[in-house]
Coordinates of C-alpha atoms in Angstrom, one line a residue:
X1 CA 69.7 59.1 99.3
X2 CA 73.5 59.0 99.0
X3 CA 75.3 56.1 97.8
X4 CA 78.2 54.8 99.8
X5 CA 81.1 54.7 97.4
X6 CA 83.3 51.4 97.4
X7 CA 86.6 51.9 98.9
X8 CA 88.0 48.8 98.8
X9 CA 87.6 45.5 97.4
X10 CA 90.0 42.8 98.3
X11 CA 90.0 38.6 98.9
X12 CA 90.3 37.2 102.4
X13 CA 93.6 35.3 102.8
X14 CA 94.7 32.3 104.2
X15 CA 96.2 32.2 107.6
X16 CA 96.8 29.7 110.8
X17 CA 95.2 30.6 114.0
X18 CA 95.3 28.5 117.2
X19 CA 96.8 24.9 117.4
X20 CA 96.5 25.0 113.8
X21 CA 93.3 26.2 112.2
X22 CA 93.7 27.1 108.7
X23 CA 90.9 30.0 107.9
X24 CA 90.8 33.1 106.2
X25 CA 91.3 36.7 107.5
X26 CA 89.3 39.5 105.3
X27 CA 90.9 42.1 107.5
X28 CA 93.0 42.3 111.3
X29 CA 96.2 43.3 112.9
X30 CA 97.1 46.4 110.2
X31 CA 95.1 49.4 110.7
X32 CA 92.8 49.4 113.0
X33 CA 91.2 52.8 112.3
X34 CA 89.9 51.0 109.0
X35 CA 87.1 49.7 110.3
X36 CA 86.3 51.1 113.8
X37 CA 85.0 50.3 115.7
X38 CA 85.5 46.5 114.5
X39 CA 89.7 45.2 114.2
X40 CA 89.5 41.6 113.0
X41 CA 87.4 39.3 110.6
X42 CA 87.9 35.6 110.1
X43 CA 86.2 33.2 107.9
X44 CA 86.4 29.5 109.4
X45 CA 85.1 27.8 106.4
X46 CA 86.6 23.8 106.4
X47 CA 85.6 21.2 104.5
X48 CA 88.1 18.4 106.4
X49 CA 88.3 18.2 109.9
X50 CA 92.3 17.5 110.3
X51 CA 91.9 21.5 109.0
X52 CA 90.4 22.5 112.2
X53 CA 89.2 20.1 115.0
X54 CA 93.1 20.9 116.8
X55 CA 90.6 24.1 117.8
X56 CA 91.8 27.0 119.4
X57 CA 93.2 26.0 123.0
X58 CA 92.9 28.2 126.1
X59 CA 93.6 32.0 125.4
X60 CA 93.2 35.5 127.3
X61 CA 91.2 38.6 125.7
X62 CA 90.5 41.9 127.4
X63 CA 89.3 45.1 126.2
X64 CA 87.6 43.6 123.0
X65 CA 84.0 41.7 122.1
X66 CA 84.0 38.8 120.3
X67 CA 80.7 37.5 117.8
X68 CA 81.3 34.1 116.6
X69 CA 78.5 33.2 114.1
X70 CA 78.2 29.6 112.9
X71 CA 76.7 28.3 110.0
X72 CA 77.6 24.5 109.7
X73 CA 79.6 22.0 112.3
X74 CA 79.3 23.4 116.1
X75 CA 81.9 24.7 118.5
X76 CA 82.6 24.1 121.7
X77 CA 83.7 26.9 124.2
X78 CA 84.3 26.5 127.8
X79 CA 86.1 29.6 130.3
X80 CA 87.7 30.6 133.4
X81 CA 84.2 31.8 134.6
X82 CA 83.2 28.3 134.6
X83 CA 80.8 29.1 131.6
X84 CA 80.7 26.2 128.9
X85 CA 78.1 25.3 126.1
X86 CA 77.9 24.6 122.4
X87 CA 77.4 26.4 119.3
X88 CA 75.0 25.2 116.8
X89 CA 74.5 25.7 112.9
X90 CA 72.7 29.0 113.2
X91 CA 73.5 30.3 116.6
X92 CA 75.9 33.3 117.7
X93 CA 77.7 34.3 120.4
X94 CA 78.3 37.4 121.4
X95 CA 81.5 37.6 124.1
X96 CA 82.2 40.9 125.9
X97 CA 85.6 40.0 127.3
X98 CA 86.4 43.3 129.3
X99 CA 88.2 43.4 132.3
X100 CA 89.9 39.5 131.2
X101 CA 89.0 36.5 130.6
X102 CA 90.2 33.0 129.7
X103 CA 88.7 31.2 127.4
X104 CA 88.8 27.6 124.4
X105 CA 86.6 27.3 121.7
X106 CA 87.1 23.6 119.9
X107 CA 85.5 23.1 116.5
X108 CA 83.4 19.7 115.4
X109 CA 82.2 18.9 112.0
X110 CA 78.9 18.2 111.1
X111 CA 78.2 15.6 109.6
X112 CA 79.8 15.9 106.9
X113 CA 82.8 16.7 108.2
X114 CA 81.8 21.1 107.2
X115 CA 82.7 23.4 109.5
X116 CA 81.3 26.8 109.0
X117 CA 81.2 30.1 110.5
X118 CA 82.8 33.8 111.2
X119 CA 84.6 35.2 113.8
X120 CA 84.4 39.5 114.5
X121 CA 86.0 41.4 116.8
X122 CA 84.5 44.6 117.8
X123 CA 86.9 47.1 120.6
X124 CA 85.4 48.4 123.4
X125 CA 86.1 52.2 124.0
X126 CA 87.9 53.3 127.3
X127 CA 85.2 53.2 129.6
X128 CA 84.4 49.9 129.4
X129 CA 87.7 48.2 128.5
X130 CA 87.7 46.9 132.2
X131 CA 84.2 46.0 132.8
X132 CA 82.8 42.5 133.6
X133 CA 82.7 39.4 131.0
X134 CA 79.6 38.7 129.9
X135 CA 78.4 36.3 127.2
X136 CA 75.4 36.0 125.0
X137 CA 74.5 32.8 123.7
X138 CA 71.6 33.0 120.3
X139 CA 70.1 30.5 119.1
X140 CA 69.4 30.2 115.5
X141 CA 66.0 29.7 116.0
X142 CA 66.1 33.0 117.8
X143 CA 67.5 35.3 114.9
X144 CA 64.5 37.0 113.6
X145 CA 64.5 36.7 109.6
X146 CA 62.6 39.3 107.0
X147 CA 62.0 38.1 103.2
X148 CA 60.9 40.8 100.6
X149 CA 58.3 40.1 97.9
X150 CA 61.5 40.1 95.2
X151 CA 62.8 36.7 97.5
X152 CA 65.5 38.7 99.5
X153 CA 66.1 37.5 102.8
X154 CA 67.8 39.3 105.6
X155 CA 68.2 37.3 109.4
X156 CA 68.7 40.4 111.7
X157 CA 71.5 39.2 114.6
X158 CA 72.0 42.6 115.9
X159 CA 70.1 46.1 115.3
X160 CA 67.1 46.9 113.7
X161 CA 66.5 46.6 110.1
X162 CA 63.2 46.2 108.0
X163 CA 61.2 46.4 111.3
X164 CA 63.0 43.7 113.1
X165 CA 65.0 44.1 116.2
X166 CA 68.1 41.9 116.4
X167 CA 68.4 39.6 120.0
X168 CA 72.0 40.3 120.8
X169 CA 71.9 43.7 122.6
X170 CA 73.7 46.0 125.2
X171 CA 76.9 45.7 122.8
X172 CA 79.4 48.9 122.8
X173 CA 79.3 49.8 119.5
X174 CA 75.9 49.6 118.8
X175 CA 76.1 47.7 115.4
X176 CA 74.1 46.4 112.9
X177 CA 74.9 42.7 111.6
X178 CA 73.2 41.0 108.7
X179 CA 72.8 38.2 107.3
X180 CA 71.8 39.1 103.4
X181 CA 70.6 36.5 100.9
X182 CA 69.6 38.7 97.3
X183 CA 68.7 36.1 94.8
X184 CA 69.7 35.8 91.2
X185 CA 69.9 39.0 88.6
X186 CA 68.0 41.3 91.7
X187 CA 69.3 44.4 92.5
X188 CA 68.8 45.4 96.0
X189 CA 69.4 48.7 98.4
X190 CA 70.4 48.4 102.0
X191 CA 70.2 51.8 104.4
X192 CA 72.8 52.1 106.5
X193 CA 73.1 55.0 109.3
X194 CA 75.5 57.3 107.5
X195 CA 77.6 57.6 110.6
X196 CA 79.0 54.2 110.5
X197 CA 81.5 52.3 109.6
X198 CA 80.3 49.0 107.4
X199 CA 82.0 46.8 105.3
X200 CA 80.4 43.7 103.4
X201 CA 81.4 40.1 103.6
X202 CA 80.1 37.7 100.6
X203 CA 80.5 34.0 101.3
X204 CA 78.2 32.3 98.4
X205 CA 77.5 33.3 95.0
X206 CA 78.3 36.6 93.2
X207 CA 77.2 39.8 92.6
X208 CA 78.1 43.4 92.3
X209 CA 78.3 46.6 94.7
X210 CA 77.5 49.7 92.6
X211 CA 80.1 51.9 93.3
X212 CA 78.9 55.9 93.5
X213 CA 82.2 57.3 93.2
X214 CA 82.8 56.2 89.4
X215 CA 82.1 59.2 87.1
X216 CA 78.2 57.9 86.6
X217 CA 78.6 55.6 89.9
X218 CA 79.3 52.9 87.4
X219 CA 82.6 50.9 86.2
X220 CA 81.9 48.5 83.7
X221 CA 78.8 47.0 81.4
X222 CA 77.6 43.6 82.3
X223 CA 74.9 41.5 81.0
X224 CA 72.5 39.5 83.0
X225 CA 69.2 38.1 82.3
X226 CA 69.5 39.0 79.1
X227 CA 69.9 43.2 79.9
X228 CA 73.0 45.1 80.0
X229 CA 73.2 46.9 83.6
X230 CA 76.2 48.8 85.1
X231 CA 77.9 47.2 87.4
X232 CA 81.1 46.4 88.6
X233 CA 82.8 43.4 87.8
X234 CA 81.3 40.3 89.9
X235 CA 83.1 39.4 93.1
X236 CA 82.7 36.4 94.9
X237 CA 83.5 34.1 97.5
X238 CA 85.2 35.1 100.8
X239 CA 85.3 38.8 99.5
X240 CA 85.5 42.1 101.5
X241 CA 84.3 45.0 100.5
X242 CA 84.6 47.8 102.6
X243 CA 82.8 51.1 101.7
X244 CA 82.8 55.1 102.3
X245 CA 80.3 57.4 103.7
X246 CA 76.7 57.5 102.6
X247 CA 73.4 56.4 103.8
X248 CA 73.0 52.8 101.1
X249 CA 74.9 50.4 99.6
X250 CA 73.4 49.0 96.5
X251 CA 74.1 44.9 95.2
X252 CA 73.7 43.8 91.9
X253 CA 72.8 39.6 92.3
X254 CA 74.6 37.5 89.7
X255 CA 73.4 34.8 88.2
X256 CA 73.1 32.0 90.6
X257 CA 72.1 35.0 93.6
X258 CA 74.5 36.4 96.7
X259 CA 74.8 35.8 100.2
X260 CA 77.2 38.5 102.4
X261 CA 77.5 39.8 106.1
X262 CA 76.3 43.3 106.0
X263 CA 78.1 44.4 109.0
X264 CA 78.6 48.6 110.3
X265 CA 79.2 50.1 113.7
X266 CA 79.9 53.8 114.9
X267 CA 83.7 54.3 115.1
X268 CA 85.4 55.2 118.4
X269 CA 87.6 57.1 117.2
X270 CA 90.2 56.0 120.2
X271 CA 94.3 55.3 120.6
X272 CA 94.6 51.5 120.3
X273 CA 97.6 49.4 122.2
X274 CA 97.4 45.8 120.4
X275 CA 99.0 42.5 121.1
X276 CA 97.3 39.6 119.7
X277 CA 94.0 38.9 121.7
X278 CA 94.4 42.3 124.3
X279 CA 93.6 45.3 122.8
X280 CA 93.5 48.8 125.2
X281 CA 94.4 51.9 124.5
X282 CA 98.1 52.8 125.5
X283 CA 101.0 50.8 125.6
X284 CA 101.6 51.0 129.7
X285 CA 97.9 49.8 129.8
X286 CA 99.1 47.0 127.2
X287 CA 102.1 46.0 129.5
X288 CA 100.0 45.6 132.8
X289 CA 98.0 43.6 131.2
X290 CA 100.5 41.0 130.1
X291 CA 102.5 41.4 133.8
X292 CA 99.0 40.3 134.6
X293 CA 99.0 37.1 132.6
X294 CA 102.4 36.3 134.0
X295 CA 101.5 36.5 138.0
X296 CA 98.1 35.0 137.7
X297 CA 95.7 38.4 138.0
X298 CA 94.4 38.6 134.3
X299 CA 91.1 37.7 135.8
X300 CA 89.7 40.4 137.7
X301 CA 87.0 39.2 140.6
X302 CA 83.4 40.0 140.1
X303 CA 82.2 43.3 141.9

């Protein structure tokens, strides 16, 4: 086994999106090769309805897939193809925009006025940029969960892990998307295909990913649970951890445990021409998409 080094640890940054939704962006609109095939990751967690109820009114997408995972509250969605529905707590929607779709997402808080969820953008290869749009709506009850002997709990949203296979399939990047909880003071390793780009996003508790790039695989000593262990400084809520090459990551949970998303995918390694919610391969294709928007031909007829 080769432990993946930690290339970067950074905090998600507060930003405004949609009609004024306050969220935190872990990455996006920067270097698209950094986490290829993934383009953007937003944490739309809020405890005040006035910070999210204006939502994300009608907007276009082309050339990408969007993955929405709701933990608290709900998100009503509808689109130009006539689809509509509601994502509740624990539900996932994987939307393949393909040749183009107009849709809106309007979040609603839970009984306490809270909203919590994530949206990840995955790129599409050139061969699939103009495929027909489609949805996969998955209820939380259909997402397999596995618990290890040490209390580690993993929800498998897509990909195969610990003998379970996630219900979302047919995705271009062939990703693995896991929701992981590791109990207090437990050290746990997770295998990741060597050829995938990978990152973790911490959203509850704290912990440290053991760094293979340090001289002895460690950076500093901490005392947890009465014993000294070699780990990095503990990272907490809204922290992105970007990994280098290897086939395993190891996390040391802090005193309250740690919950994080562990996401990996096969890089596409193609040119990216990107403007807002439209991602193509060339500037000419991007300009054509904008012309399609302006002249009313953005939505392509089904074949």
